[in-house]
Tab-separated table of C-alpha atoms in Angstrom:
chain	number	residue	atom	x	y	z
H	1	MET	CA	10.779	13.251	15.402
H	2	PRO	CA	10.556	15.813	12.585
H	3	VAL	CA	8.128	15.202	9.772
H	4	ARG	CA	9.323	15.204	6.182
H	5	LYS	CA	7.120	14.796	3.136
H	6	THR	CA	7.976	11.633	1.237
H	7	LYS	CA	7.569	10.848	-2.436
H	8	GLN	CA	4.242	9.204	-3.237
H	9	GLU	CA	3.732	9.807	-6.958
H	10	GLY	CA	5.216	8.276	-10.089
H	11	LEU	CA	7.289	5.141	-10.570
H	12	LEU	CA	9.042	3.556	-7.597
H	13	CYS	CA	11.398	0.569	-7.934
H	14	HIS	CA	12.882	-1.041	-4.855
H	15	ASN	CA	13.297	-4.216	-2.830
H	16	ARG	CA	11.054	-5.176	0.079
H	17	VAL	CA	11.202	-7.606	2.967
H	18	SER	CA	8.412	-8.071	5.501
H	19	LYS	CA	7.967	-9.359	9.015
H	20	TYR	CA	5.030	-9.730	11.406
H	21	VAL	CA	5.787	-8.704	14.987
H	22	ASN	CA	3.698	-8.324	18.131
H	23	ARG	CA	3.000	-4.926	19.692
H	24	ASN	CA	5.710	-5.250	22.335
H	25	GLU	CA	8.337	-6.061	19.716
H	26	TYR	CA	7.166	-3.155	17.593
H	27	ALA	CA	7.232	-0.707	20.498
H	28	LEU	CA	10.904	-1.579	21.029
H	29	ILE	CA	11.687	-1.250	17.317
H	30	LYS	CA	9.953	2.144	17.203
H	31	GLU	CA	11.842	3.387	20.250
H	32	ASN	CA	15.182	2.276	18.834
H	33	LEU	CA	14.444	3.857	15.445
H	34	ALA	CA	13.686	7.153	17.171
H	35	LEU	CA	17.121	7.028	18.770
H	36	SER	CA	19.053	5.885	15.718
H	37	GLY	CA	19.803	9.307	14.207
H	38	ASP	CA	18.690	10.543	10.787
H	39	VAL	CA	15.109	9.261	10.901
H	40	THR	CA	11.926	11.103	9.929
H	41	TYR	CA	8.479	9.903	10.947
H	42	GLU	CA	4.961	10.093	9.524
H	43	LYS	CA	1.645	8.537	10.492
H	44	SER	CA	-1.543	8.209	8.458
H	45	SER	CA	-4.850	6.355	8.317
H	46	VAL	CA	-5.167	4.310	5.138
H	47	ASN	CA	-8.051	2.561	3.373
H	48	ASP	CA	-7.402	0.367	0.334
H	49	ILE	CA	-9.991	-0.960	-2.100
H	50	ILE	CA	-8.310	-4.062	-3.529
H	51	LEU	CA	-9.444	-5.443	-6.881
H	52	SER	CA	-10.219	-9.137	-7.136
H	53	GLY	CA	-7.651	-11.218	-8.887
H	54	CYS	CA	-5.168	-8.782	-7.371
H	55	SER	CA	-2.338	-11.335	-7.502
H	56	ILE	CA	-2.142	-11.943	-11.235
H	57	ARG	CA	0.740	-14.091	-12.416
H	58	SER	CA	2.055	-12.992	-15.784
H	59	ALA	CA	2.080	-15.762	-18.363
H	60	SER	CA	5.641	-14.846	-19.348
H	61	SER	CA	7.243	-14.555	-15.902
H	62	ASP	CA	6.874	-15.076	-12.175
H	63	THR	CA	5.790	-11.469	-11.733
H	64	LYS	CA	2.622	-10.864	-9.733
H	65	GLU	CA	0.428	-7.813	-10.286
H	66	LYS	CA	-1.797	-6.059	-7.794
H	67	TYR	CA	-4.157	-3.121	-8.387
H	68	PHE	CA	-5.776	-1.074	-5.636
H	69	VAL	CA	-7.278	2.331	-4.873
H	70	ARG	CA	-5.746	3.985	-1.807
H	71	PHE	CA	-7.309	6.669	0.371
H	72	SER	CA	-4.816	8.321	2.706
H	73	LYS	CA	-5.500	10.879	5.426
H	74	LYS	CA	-2.038	12.276	4.843
H	75	ASP	CA	-1.674	15.205	2.402
H	76	GLY	CA	-5.341	16.199	2.564
H	77	ASP	CA	-7.203	12.961	1.930
H	78	LYS	CA	-5.552	12.279	-1.414
H	79	THR	CA	-6.607	9.262	-3.459
H	80	TYR	CA	-4.275	7.125	-5.556
H	81	LEU	CA	-4.533	4.326	-8.085
H	82	ILE	CA	-1.623	1.955	-7.499
H	83	LYS	CA	-0.273	-0.896	-9.578
H	84	GLU	CA	2.259	-3.041	-7.769
H	85	CYS	CA	4.382	-5.652	-9.552
H	86	SER	CA	6.448	-8.039	-7.472
H	87	LYS	CA	8.965	-10.742	-8.279
H	88	GLY	CA	10.607	-12.210	-5.216
H	89	SER	CA	11.700	-9.256	-3.089
H	90	LYS	CA	11.757	-6.831	-6.034
H	91	ILE	CA	8.869	-4.353	-6.167
H	92	LYS	CA	7.824	-1.881	-8.844
H	93	GLN	CA	4.986	0.524	-8.078
H	94	ILE	CA	3.202	2.877	-10.433
H	95	ILE	CA	1.339	5.443	-8.336
H	96	GLU	CA	-1.076	7.964	-9.831
H	97	PRO	CA	-3.237	10.524	-8.004
H	98	ILE	CA	-6.869	10.214	-9.124
H	99	ASN	CA	-10.004	12.266	-8.487
H	100	TYR	CA	-13.308	11.174	-6.978
H	101	GLU	CA	-14.961	10.730	-10.384
H	102	THR	CA	-12.303	8.216	-11.411
H	103	VAL	CA	-12.793	6.283	-8.169
H	104	LEU	CA	-16.517	6.053	-8.875
H	105	ARG	CA	-15.844	4.929	-12.449
H	106	ILE	CA	-13.632	2.128	-11.122
H	107	VAL	CA	-16.067	0.850	-8.507
H	108	ASP	CA	-19.013	1.282	-10.927
H	109	LEU	CA	-17.113	-0.920	-13.431
H	110	SER	CA	-17.266	1.798	-16.119
H	111	THR	CA	-14.721	0.008	-18.291
H	112	LYS	CA	-15.529	1.889	-21.505
H	113	TRP	CA	-14.815	5.208	-19.761
H	114	LEU	CA	-11.635	3.844	-18.161
H	115	CYS	CA	-10.348	2.406	-21.444
H	116	ALA	CA	-10.779	5.817	-23.100
H	117	SER	CA	-8.664	7.610	-20.473
H	118	ILE	CA	-5.536	9.517	-21.517
H	119	SER	CA	-3.787	7.997	-18.479
H	120	PRO	CA	-1.884	4.797	-19.414
H	121	LEU	CA	-2.427	3.348	-15.922
H	122	ILE	CA	-6.173	4.023	-15.839
H	123	ARG	CA	-6.508	2.738	-19.396
H	124	GLU	CA	-4.575	-0.428	-18.490
H	125	LEU	CA	-6.859	-1.022	-15.514
H	126	GLY	CA	-9.910	-0.645	-17.760
H	127	VAL	CA	-8.518	-3.292	-20.109
H	128	LYS	CA	-7.736	-5.639	-17.187
H	129	MET	CA	-11.264	-5.164	-15.816
H	130	THR	CA	-12.625	-6.065	-19.245
H	131	THR	CA	-10.383	-9.001	-20.130
H	132	GLU	CA	-9.611	-10.430	-16.681
H	133	ARG	CA	-12.759	-9.292	-14.871
H	134	LEU	CA	-10.970	-7.457	-12.081
H	135	ARG	CA	-13.525	-6.243	-9.550
H	136	PRO	CA	-13.478	-4.345	-6.235
H	137	GLU	CA	-13.441	-7.219	-3.760
H	138	THR	CA	-11.890	-6.299	-0.404
H	139	VAL	CA	-11.479	-3.171	1.683
H	140	MET	CA	-8.474	-3.059	3.992
H	141	SER	CA	-8.128	-0.456	6.731
H	142	PHE	CA	-4.979	0.187	8.779
H	143	GLU	CA	-2.851	2.771	10.557
H	144	ARG	CA	0.545	3.208	8.889
H	145	GLU	CA	3.652	4.589	10.552
H	146	SER	CA	6.558	5.382	8.224
H	147	PHE	CA	10.198	5.874	9.101
H	148	SER	CA	12.578	7.285	6.482
H	149	VAL	CA	16.155	6.451	7.382
H	150	GLY	CA	18.282	9.105	5.686
H	151	ASN	CA	17.985	8.655	1.938
H	152	ARG	CA	18.728	4.960	2.182
H	153	LEU	CA	15.491	3.211	2.967
H	154	GLN	CA	11.985	3.444	4.350
H	155	ILE	CA	10.407	1.310	7.046
H	156	THR	CA	6.621	1.044	7.354
H	157	ALA	CA	4.598	-0.453	10.196
H	158	ASP	CA	0.914	-1.263	9.664
H	159	ASN	CA	-1.202	-1.511	12.830
H	160	ASP	CA	-4.903	-2.120	13.554
H	161	ILE	CA	-5.342	-4.023	10.301
H	162	SER	CA	-8.963	-4.897	9.505
H	163	VAL	CA	-10.708	-6.176	6.376
H	164	CYS	CA	-14.179	-6.260	4.906
H	165	GLU	CA	-15.763	-7.449	1.677
H	166	TYR	CA	-16.525	-4.666	-0.782
H	167	GLU	CA	-20.231	-4.542	-1.595
H	168	SER	CA	-21.547	-1.284	-3.072
H	169	ALA	CA	-20.367	1.794	-4.936
H	170	ASN	CA	-23.092	3.743	-3.132
H	171	ASP	CA	-21.013	3.570	0.033
H	172	LEU	CA	-17.313	3.479	-0.820
H	173	PHE	CA	-16.364	2.224	2.608
H	174	PRO	CA	-18.305	-0.155	4.855
H	175	LYS	CA	-19.220	0.917	8.360
H	176	LYS	CA	-16.523	0.293	10.942
H	177	ARG	CA	-18.608	-2.390	12.632
H	178	GLU	CA	-18.578	-4.440	9.417
H	179	PHE	CA	-14.797	-4.808	9.417
H	180	ILE	CA	-13.125	-7.903	10.791
H	181	VAL	CA	-9.993	-7.188	12.808
H	182	ALA	CA	-7.119	-9.343	11.605
H	183	ASP	CA	-5.249	-9.404	14.929
H	184	ASN	CA	-4.957	-6.520	17.387
H	185	ASP	CA	-1.609	-7.771	18.639
H	186	ILE	CA	0.072	-8.094	15.248
H	187	CYS	CA	1.920	-5.417	13.297
H	188	LEU	CA	3.251	-5.782	9.742
H	189	VAL	CA	6.736	-4.274	9.408
H	190	GLN	CA	8.215	-3.788	5.939
H	191	ILE	CA	11.611	-2.499	4.859
H	192	ASN	CA	11.766	-0.876	1.425
H	193	TYR	CA	15.332	-0.465	0.184
H	194	GLU	CA	17.296	-0.014	-3.034
H	195	ARG	CA	20.397	-2.192	-2.674
H	196	ILE	CA	21.195	-3.292	0.873
H	197	ILE	CA	19.774	-3.088	4.376
H	198	PRO	CA	22.408	-1.551	6.678
H	199	ASP	CA	23.582	-3.939	9.393
H	200	ASP	CA	22.398	-1.665	12.211
H	201	ILE	CA	18.850	-1.554	10.805
H	202	SER	CA	18.882	-5.274	10.096
H	203	LYS	CA	19.864	-6.073	13.675
H	204	LEU	CA	17.428	-3.530	15.123
H	205	ILE	CA	14.431	-5.055	13.362
H	206	GLY	CA	15.676	-8.620	13.177
H	207	ILE	CA	15.211	-8.908	9.445
H	208	LYS	CA	17.611	-9.518	6.556
H	209	ALA	CA	17.431	-9.064	2.822
H	210	ASN	CA	16.384	-12.140	0.870
């Protein structure tokens, strides 16, 4: 399938539904997606440093917040700071490219430096790390396959998911042997969409909007 660069920066608002499938189910889904027409495909290796207290329930709503630093092999090993807010199936993501110095400031807990940033997202994280003691807690590693279906929706499939406790800023990522594999036979499939999931996609994956 042809490869098309997808949007990764800025503010993204959409709906999301998720489903765990085994490898055989996913292989069939992938094959059918490849045959379904206007689909573009990308694959990348991803490592996320997730901050503790990453599911923070706002006092004024049922919204949950999650902050993490993402390293992606796609687009030349770019690094992003991501804030994800969720309420039911509704997702809002603020995604900002950051440099290596900023990553080190985050994992070194340099809150004064973060709070003085001109970036609203970095500054907000610094405040959260100060007031709510957010800390790098978990590293998650996975292989992500993405399928963009026209301009309507995006489907992601995360394979080879493994996790490890975060321990030291001196070594941003633990050695591979330190990771614990979640389940080699399980794949996390997510559909990100704006308004509706087309019936053909819903039937193909066996998932419906909430």
